[in-house]
PDB file of C-alpha atoms in Angstrom:
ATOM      1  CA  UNK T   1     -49.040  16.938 -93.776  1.00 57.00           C
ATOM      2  CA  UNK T   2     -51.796  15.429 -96.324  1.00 60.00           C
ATOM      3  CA  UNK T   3     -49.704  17.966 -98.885  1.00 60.00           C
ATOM      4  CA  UNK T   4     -46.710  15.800 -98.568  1.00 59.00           C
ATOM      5  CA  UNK T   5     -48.117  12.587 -98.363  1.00 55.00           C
ATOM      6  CA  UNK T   6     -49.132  13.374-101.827  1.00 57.00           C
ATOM      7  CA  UNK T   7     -46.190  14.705-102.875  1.00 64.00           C
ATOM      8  CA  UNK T   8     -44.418  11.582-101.619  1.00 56.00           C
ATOM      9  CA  UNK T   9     -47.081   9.358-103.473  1.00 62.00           C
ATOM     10  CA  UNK T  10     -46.738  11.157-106.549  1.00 63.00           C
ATOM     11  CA  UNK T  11     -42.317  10.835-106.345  1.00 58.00           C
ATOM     12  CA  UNK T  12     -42.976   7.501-105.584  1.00 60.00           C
ATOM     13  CA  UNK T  13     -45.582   6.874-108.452  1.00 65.00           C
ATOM     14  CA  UNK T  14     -43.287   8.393-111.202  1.00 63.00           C
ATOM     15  CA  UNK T  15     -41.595   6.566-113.701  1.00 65.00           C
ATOM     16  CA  UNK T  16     -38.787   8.441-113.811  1.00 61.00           C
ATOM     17  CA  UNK T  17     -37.880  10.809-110.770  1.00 57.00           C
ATOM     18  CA  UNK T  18     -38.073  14.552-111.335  1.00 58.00           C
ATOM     19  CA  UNK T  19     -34.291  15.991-111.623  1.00 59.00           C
ATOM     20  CA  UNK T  20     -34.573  18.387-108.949  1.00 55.00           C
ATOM     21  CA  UNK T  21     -34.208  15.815-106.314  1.00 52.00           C
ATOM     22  CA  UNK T  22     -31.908  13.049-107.526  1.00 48.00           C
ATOM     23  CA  UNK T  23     -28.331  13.047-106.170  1.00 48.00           C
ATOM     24  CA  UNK T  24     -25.520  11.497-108.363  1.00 47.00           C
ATOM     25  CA  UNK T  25     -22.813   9.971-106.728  1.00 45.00           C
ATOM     26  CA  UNK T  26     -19.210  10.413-107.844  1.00 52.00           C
ATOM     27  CA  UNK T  27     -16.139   8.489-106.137  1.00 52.00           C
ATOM     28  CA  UNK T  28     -13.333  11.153-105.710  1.00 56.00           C
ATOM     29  CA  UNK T  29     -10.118   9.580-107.176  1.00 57.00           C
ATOM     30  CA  UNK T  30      -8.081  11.377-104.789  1.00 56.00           C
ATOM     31  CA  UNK T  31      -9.887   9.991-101.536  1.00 51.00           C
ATOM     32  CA  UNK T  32      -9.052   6.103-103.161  1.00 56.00           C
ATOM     33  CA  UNK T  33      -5.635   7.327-103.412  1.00 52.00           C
ATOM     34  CA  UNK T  34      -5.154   8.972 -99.921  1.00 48.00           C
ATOM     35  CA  UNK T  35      -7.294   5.582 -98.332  1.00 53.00           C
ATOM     36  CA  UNK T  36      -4.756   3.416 -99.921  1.00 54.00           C
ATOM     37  CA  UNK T  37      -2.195   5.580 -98.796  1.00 56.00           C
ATOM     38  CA  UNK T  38      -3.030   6.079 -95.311  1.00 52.00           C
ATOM     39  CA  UNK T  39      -3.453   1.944 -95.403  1.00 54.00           C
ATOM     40  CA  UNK T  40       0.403   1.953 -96.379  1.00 58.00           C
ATOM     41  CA  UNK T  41       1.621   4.501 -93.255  1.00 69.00           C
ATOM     42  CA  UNK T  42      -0.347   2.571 -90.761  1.00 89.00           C
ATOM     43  CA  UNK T  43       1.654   0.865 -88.522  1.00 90.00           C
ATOM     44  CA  UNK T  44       0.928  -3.051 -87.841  1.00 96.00           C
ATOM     45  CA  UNK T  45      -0.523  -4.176 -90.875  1.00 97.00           C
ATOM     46  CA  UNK T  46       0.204  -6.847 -93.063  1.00 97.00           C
ATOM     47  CA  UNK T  47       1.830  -3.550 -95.886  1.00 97.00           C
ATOM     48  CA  UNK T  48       3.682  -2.141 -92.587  1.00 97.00           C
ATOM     49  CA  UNK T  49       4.235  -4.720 -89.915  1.00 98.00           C
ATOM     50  CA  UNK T  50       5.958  -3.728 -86.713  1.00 98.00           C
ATOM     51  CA  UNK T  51       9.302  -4.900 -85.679  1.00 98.00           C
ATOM     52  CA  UNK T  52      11.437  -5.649 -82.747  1.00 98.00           C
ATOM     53  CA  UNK T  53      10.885  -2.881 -80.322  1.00 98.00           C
ATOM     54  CA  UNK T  54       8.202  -0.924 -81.482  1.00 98.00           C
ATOM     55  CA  UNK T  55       4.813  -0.684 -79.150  1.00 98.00           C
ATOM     56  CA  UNK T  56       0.974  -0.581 -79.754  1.00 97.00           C
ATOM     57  CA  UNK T  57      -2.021   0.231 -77.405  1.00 98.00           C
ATOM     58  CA  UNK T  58      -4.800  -1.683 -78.835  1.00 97.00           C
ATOM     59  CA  UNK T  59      -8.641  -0.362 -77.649  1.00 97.00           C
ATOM     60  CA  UNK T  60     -11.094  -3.175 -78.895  1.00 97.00           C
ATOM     61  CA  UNK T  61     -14.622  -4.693 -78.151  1.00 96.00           C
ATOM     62  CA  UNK T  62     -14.411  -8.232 -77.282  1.00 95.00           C
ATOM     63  CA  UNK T  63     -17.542 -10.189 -77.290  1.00 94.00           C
ATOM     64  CA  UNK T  64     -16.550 -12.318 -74.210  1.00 95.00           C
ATOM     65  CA  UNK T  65     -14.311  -9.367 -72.622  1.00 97.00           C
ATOM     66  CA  UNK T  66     -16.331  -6.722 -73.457  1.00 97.00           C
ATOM     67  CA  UNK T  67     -13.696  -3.162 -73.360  1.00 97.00           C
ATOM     68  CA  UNK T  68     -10.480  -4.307 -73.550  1.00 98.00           C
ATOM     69  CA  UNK T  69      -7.356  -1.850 -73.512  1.00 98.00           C
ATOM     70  CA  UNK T  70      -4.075  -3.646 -73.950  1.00 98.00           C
ATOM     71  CA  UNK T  71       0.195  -2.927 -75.169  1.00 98.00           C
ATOM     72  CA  UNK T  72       1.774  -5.180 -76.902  1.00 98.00           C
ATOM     73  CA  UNK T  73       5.735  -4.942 -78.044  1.00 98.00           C
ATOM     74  CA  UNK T  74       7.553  -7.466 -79.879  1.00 98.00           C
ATOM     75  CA  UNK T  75      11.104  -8.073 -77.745  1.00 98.00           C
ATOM     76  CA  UNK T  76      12.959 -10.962 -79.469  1.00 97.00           C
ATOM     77  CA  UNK T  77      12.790 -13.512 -82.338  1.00 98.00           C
ATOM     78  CA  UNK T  78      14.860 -16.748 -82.518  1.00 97.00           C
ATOM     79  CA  UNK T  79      14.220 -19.546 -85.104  1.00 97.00           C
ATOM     80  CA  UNK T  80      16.545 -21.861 -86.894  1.00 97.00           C
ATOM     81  CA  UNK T  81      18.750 -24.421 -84.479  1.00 97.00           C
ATOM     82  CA  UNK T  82      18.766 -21.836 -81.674  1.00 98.00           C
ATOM     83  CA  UNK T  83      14.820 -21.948 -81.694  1.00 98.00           C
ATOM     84  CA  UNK T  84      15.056 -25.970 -82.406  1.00 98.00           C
ATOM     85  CA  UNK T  85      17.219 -26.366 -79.041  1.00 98.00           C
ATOM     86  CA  UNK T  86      15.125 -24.155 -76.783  1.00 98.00           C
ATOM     87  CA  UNK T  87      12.179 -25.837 -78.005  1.00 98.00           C
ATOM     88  CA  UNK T  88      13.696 -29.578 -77.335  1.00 97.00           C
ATOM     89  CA  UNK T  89      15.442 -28.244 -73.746  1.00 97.00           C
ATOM     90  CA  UNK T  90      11.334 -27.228 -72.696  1.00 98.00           C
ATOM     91  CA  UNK T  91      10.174 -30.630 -73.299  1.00 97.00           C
ATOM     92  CA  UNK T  92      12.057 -33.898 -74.286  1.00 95.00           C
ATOM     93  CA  UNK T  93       8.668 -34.714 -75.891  1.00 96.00           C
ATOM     94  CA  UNK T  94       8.156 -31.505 -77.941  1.00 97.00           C
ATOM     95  CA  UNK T  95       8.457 -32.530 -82.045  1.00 96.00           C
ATOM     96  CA  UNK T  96      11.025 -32.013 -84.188  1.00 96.00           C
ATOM     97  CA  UNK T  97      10.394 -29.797 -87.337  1.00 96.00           C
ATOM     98  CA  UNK T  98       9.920 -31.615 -90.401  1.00 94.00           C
ATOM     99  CA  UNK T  99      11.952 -31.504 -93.297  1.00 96.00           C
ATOM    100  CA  UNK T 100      12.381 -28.053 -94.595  1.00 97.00           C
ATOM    101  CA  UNK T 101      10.651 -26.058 -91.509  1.00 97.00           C
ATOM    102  CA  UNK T 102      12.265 -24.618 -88.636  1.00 97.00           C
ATOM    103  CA  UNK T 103      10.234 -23.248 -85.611  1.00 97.00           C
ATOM    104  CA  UNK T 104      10.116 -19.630 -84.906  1.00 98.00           C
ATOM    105  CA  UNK T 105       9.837 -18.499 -81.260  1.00 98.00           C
ATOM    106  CA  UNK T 106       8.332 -14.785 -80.435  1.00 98.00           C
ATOM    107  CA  UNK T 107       9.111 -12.875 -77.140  1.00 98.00           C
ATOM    108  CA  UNK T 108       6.208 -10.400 -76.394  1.00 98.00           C
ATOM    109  CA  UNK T 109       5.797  -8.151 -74.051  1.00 98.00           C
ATOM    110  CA  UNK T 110       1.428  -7.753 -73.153  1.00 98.00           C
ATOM    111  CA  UNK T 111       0.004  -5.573 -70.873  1.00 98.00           C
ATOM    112  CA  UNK T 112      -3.470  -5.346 -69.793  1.00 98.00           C
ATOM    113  CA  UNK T 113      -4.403  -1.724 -69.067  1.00 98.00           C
ATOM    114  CA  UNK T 114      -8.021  -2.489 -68.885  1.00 98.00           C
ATOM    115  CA  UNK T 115     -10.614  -5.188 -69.193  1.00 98.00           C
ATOM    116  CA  UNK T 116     -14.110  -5.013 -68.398  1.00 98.00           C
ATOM    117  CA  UNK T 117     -15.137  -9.061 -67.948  1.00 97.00           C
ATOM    118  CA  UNK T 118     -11.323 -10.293 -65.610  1.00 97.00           C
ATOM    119  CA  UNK T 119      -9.602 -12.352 -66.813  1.00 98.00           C
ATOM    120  CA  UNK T 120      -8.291 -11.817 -69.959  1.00 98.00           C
ATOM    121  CA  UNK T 121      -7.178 -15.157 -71.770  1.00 98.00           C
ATOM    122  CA  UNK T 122      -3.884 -14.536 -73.588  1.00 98.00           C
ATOM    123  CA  UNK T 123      -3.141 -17.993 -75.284  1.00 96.00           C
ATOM    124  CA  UNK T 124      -1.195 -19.182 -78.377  1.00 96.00           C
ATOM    125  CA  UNK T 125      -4.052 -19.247 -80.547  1.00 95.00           C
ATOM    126  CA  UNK T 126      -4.723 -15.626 -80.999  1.00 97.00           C
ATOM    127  CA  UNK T 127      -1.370 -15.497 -82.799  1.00 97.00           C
ATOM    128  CA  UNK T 128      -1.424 -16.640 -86.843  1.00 97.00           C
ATOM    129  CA  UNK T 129       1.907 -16.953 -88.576  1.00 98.00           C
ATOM    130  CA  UNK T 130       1.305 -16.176 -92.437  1.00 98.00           C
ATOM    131  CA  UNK T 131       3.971 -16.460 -95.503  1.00 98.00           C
ATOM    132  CA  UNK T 132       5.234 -14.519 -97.606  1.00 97.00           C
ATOM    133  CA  UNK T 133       3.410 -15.794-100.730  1.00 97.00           C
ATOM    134  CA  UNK T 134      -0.046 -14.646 -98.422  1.00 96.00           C
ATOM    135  CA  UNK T 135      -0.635 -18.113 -96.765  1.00 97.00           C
ATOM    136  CA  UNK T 136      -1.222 -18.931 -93.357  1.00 97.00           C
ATOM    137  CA  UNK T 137       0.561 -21.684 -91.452  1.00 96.00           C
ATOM    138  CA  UNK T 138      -2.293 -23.940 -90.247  1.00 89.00           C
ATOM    139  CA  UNK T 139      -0.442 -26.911 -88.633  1.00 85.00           C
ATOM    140  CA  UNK T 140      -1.894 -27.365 -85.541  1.00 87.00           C
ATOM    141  CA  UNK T 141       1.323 -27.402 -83.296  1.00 92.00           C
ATOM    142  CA  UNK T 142       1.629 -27.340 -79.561  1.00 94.00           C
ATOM    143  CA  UNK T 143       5.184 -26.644 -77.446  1.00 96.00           C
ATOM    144  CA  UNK T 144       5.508 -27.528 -73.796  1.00 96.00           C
ATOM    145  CA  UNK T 145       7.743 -26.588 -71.352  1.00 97.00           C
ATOM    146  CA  UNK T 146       9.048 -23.139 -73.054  1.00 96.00           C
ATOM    147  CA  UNK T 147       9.793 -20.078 -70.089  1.00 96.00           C
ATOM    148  CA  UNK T 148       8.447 -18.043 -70.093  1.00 97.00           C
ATOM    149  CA  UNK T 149       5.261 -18.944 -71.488  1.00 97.00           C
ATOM    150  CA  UNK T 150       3.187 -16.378 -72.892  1.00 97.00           C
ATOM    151  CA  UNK T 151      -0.514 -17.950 -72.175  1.00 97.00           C
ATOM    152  CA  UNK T 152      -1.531 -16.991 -69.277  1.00 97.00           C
ATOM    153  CA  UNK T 153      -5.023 -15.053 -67.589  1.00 98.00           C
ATOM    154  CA  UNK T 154      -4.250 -11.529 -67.123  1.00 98.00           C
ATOM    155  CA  UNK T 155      -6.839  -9.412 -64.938  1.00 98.00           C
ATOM    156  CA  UNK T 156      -6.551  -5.522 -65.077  1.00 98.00           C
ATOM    157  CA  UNK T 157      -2.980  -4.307 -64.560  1.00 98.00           C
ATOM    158  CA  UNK T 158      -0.676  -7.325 -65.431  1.00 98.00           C
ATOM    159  CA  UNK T 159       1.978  -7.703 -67.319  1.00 98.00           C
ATOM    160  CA  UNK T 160       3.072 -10.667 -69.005  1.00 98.00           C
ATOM    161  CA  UNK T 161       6.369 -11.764 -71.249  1.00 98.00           C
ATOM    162  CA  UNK T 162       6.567 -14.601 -72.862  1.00 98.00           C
ATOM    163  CA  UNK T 163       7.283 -16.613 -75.583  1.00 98.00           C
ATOM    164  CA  UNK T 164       4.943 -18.261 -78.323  1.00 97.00           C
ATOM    165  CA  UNK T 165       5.698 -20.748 -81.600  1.00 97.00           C
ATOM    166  CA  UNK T 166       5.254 -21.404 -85.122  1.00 97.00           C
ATOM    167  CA  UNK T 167       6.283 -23.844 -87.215  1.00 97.00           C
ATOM    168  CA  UNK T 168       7.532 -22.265 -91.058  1.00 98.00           C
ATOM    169  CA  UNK T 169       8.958 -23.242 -93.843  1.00 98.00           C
ATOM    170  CA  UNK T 170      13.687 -22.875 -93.782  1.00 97.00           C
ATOM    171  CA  UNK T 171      13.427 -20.838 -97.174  1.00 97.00           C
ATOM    172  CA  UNK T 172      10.165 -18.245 -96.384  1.00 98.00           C
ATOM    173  CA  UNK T 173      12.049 -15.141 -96.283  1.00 96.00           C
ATOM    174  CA  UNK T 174       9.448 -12.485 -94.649  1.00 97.00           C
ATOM    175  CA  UNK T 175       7.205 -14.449 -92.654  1.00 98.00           C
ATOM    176  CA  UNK T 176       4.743 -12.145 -90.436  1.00 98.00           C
ATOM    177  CA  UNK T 177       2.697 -12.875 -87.462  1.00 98.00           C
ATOM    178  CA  UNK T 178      -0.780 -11.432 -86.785  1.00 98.00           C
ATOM    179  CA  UNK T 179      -2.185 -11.004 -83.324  1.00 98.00           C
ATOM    180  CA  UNK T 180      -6.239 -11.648 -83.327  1.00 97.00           C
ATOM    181  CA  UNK T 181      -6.113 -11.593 -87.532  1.00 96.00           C
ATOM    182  CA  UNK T 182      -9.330 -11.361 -88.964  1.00 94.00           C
ATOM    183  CA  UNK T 183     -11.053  -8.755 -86.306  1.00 94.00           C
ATOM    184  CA  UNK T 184     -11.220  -5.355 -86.691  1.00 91.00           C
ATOM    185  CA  UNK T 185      -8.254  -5.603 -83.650  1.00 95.00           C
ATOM    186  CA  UNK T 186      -5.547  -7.304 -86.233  1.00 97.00           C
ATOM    187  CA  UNK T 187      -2.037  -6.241 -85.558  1.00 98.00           C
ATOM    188  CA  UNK T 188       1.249  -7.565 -87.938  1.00 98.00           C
ATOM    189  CA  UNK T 189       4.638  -8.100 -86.829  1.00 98.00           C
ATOM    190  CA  UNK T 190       7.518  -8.790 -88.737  1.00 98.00           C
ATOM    191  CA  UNK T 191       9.328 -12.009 -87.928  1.00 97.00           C
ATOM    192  CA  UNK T 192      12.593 -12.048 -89.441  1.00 93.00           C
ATOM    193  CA  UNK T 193      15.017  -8.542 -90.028  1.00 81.00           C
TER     194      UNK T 193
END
């Protein structure tokens, strides 16, 4: 033991290390390439969002939830005047969209397969919409009235469909929505065909 305690002292005394024991470090070009690659075939990100129809199981540590196993589909999409005059038939007080936007409504389909601290809060605000151009829509918006409503506290087992809202510009072309964005749980879906 006292042998390599001066050994150690004597490494860490040195000016410049001897060669024997220095490791050099260099990136493989071709593990960059397959990273970014594999980023591109991975389903529900912002690169590939998923579309009407398609299903995820989502396994995720929530800090007030603790294990939390859920499914989530995308089932419908309206926006335009069909969205404007659901929106206005849920609640006579619900705002109309200002010049240039249009609302967006999302029909998703959640089920709760496990969670360890019941209920589970589904609510409106776990959902971001973000542009095309990268930005997200930050209007703080709220819709009454719409059936069915997606919010809702979910215990182990339940299912829930329902709709939630944004509020986006008439001309953005490929807006996307992302479920719990910013966590290591973020999942994209496409908004418009």
């Amino acid at each position: 033991m006292r042998d390599t305690y001066h050994e150690f002292r004597a490494l860490l005394s040195a000016e410049v290390p001897p060669e024997d024991i220095l490791v050099t470090f260099e990136p493989e070009q071709d593990a960059q390439a397959k990273s970014s690659e594999q980023k591109e075939n991975e389903i529900g990100t912002r690169a590939n969002p998923l579309v009407i129809g398609e299903r995820i199981t989502l396994n995720y540590y929530d800090l007030f939830y603790g294990n939390v196993e859920l499914e989530m589909e995308l089932l419908e999409v309206m926006s335009g005047e069909e969205a404007w005059n659901i929106v206005r038939e849920a609640n006579q007080f619900n705002e109309a969209p200002g010049e240039g936007q249009e609302y967006i409504l999302a029909r998703y389909f959640v089920k709760i397969n496990e969670v360890e601290e019941e209920p589970y809060d589904l609510t409106h605000a776990q959902f971001d919409a973000v542009s095309t151009t990268g930005n997200t829509y930050d209007d703080f918006i709220s819709v009454s009235g719409l059936e069915p409503d997606l919010r809702n506290e979910m215990y182990t087992g339940a299912e829930r469909e329902g709709f939630t809202y944004f509020l986006v510009e008439k001309d953005d072309e490929d807006p996307l929505v992302a479920f719990k964005r910013r966590s290591d749980v973020e999942v994209w879906f496409k908004m418009r065909d």
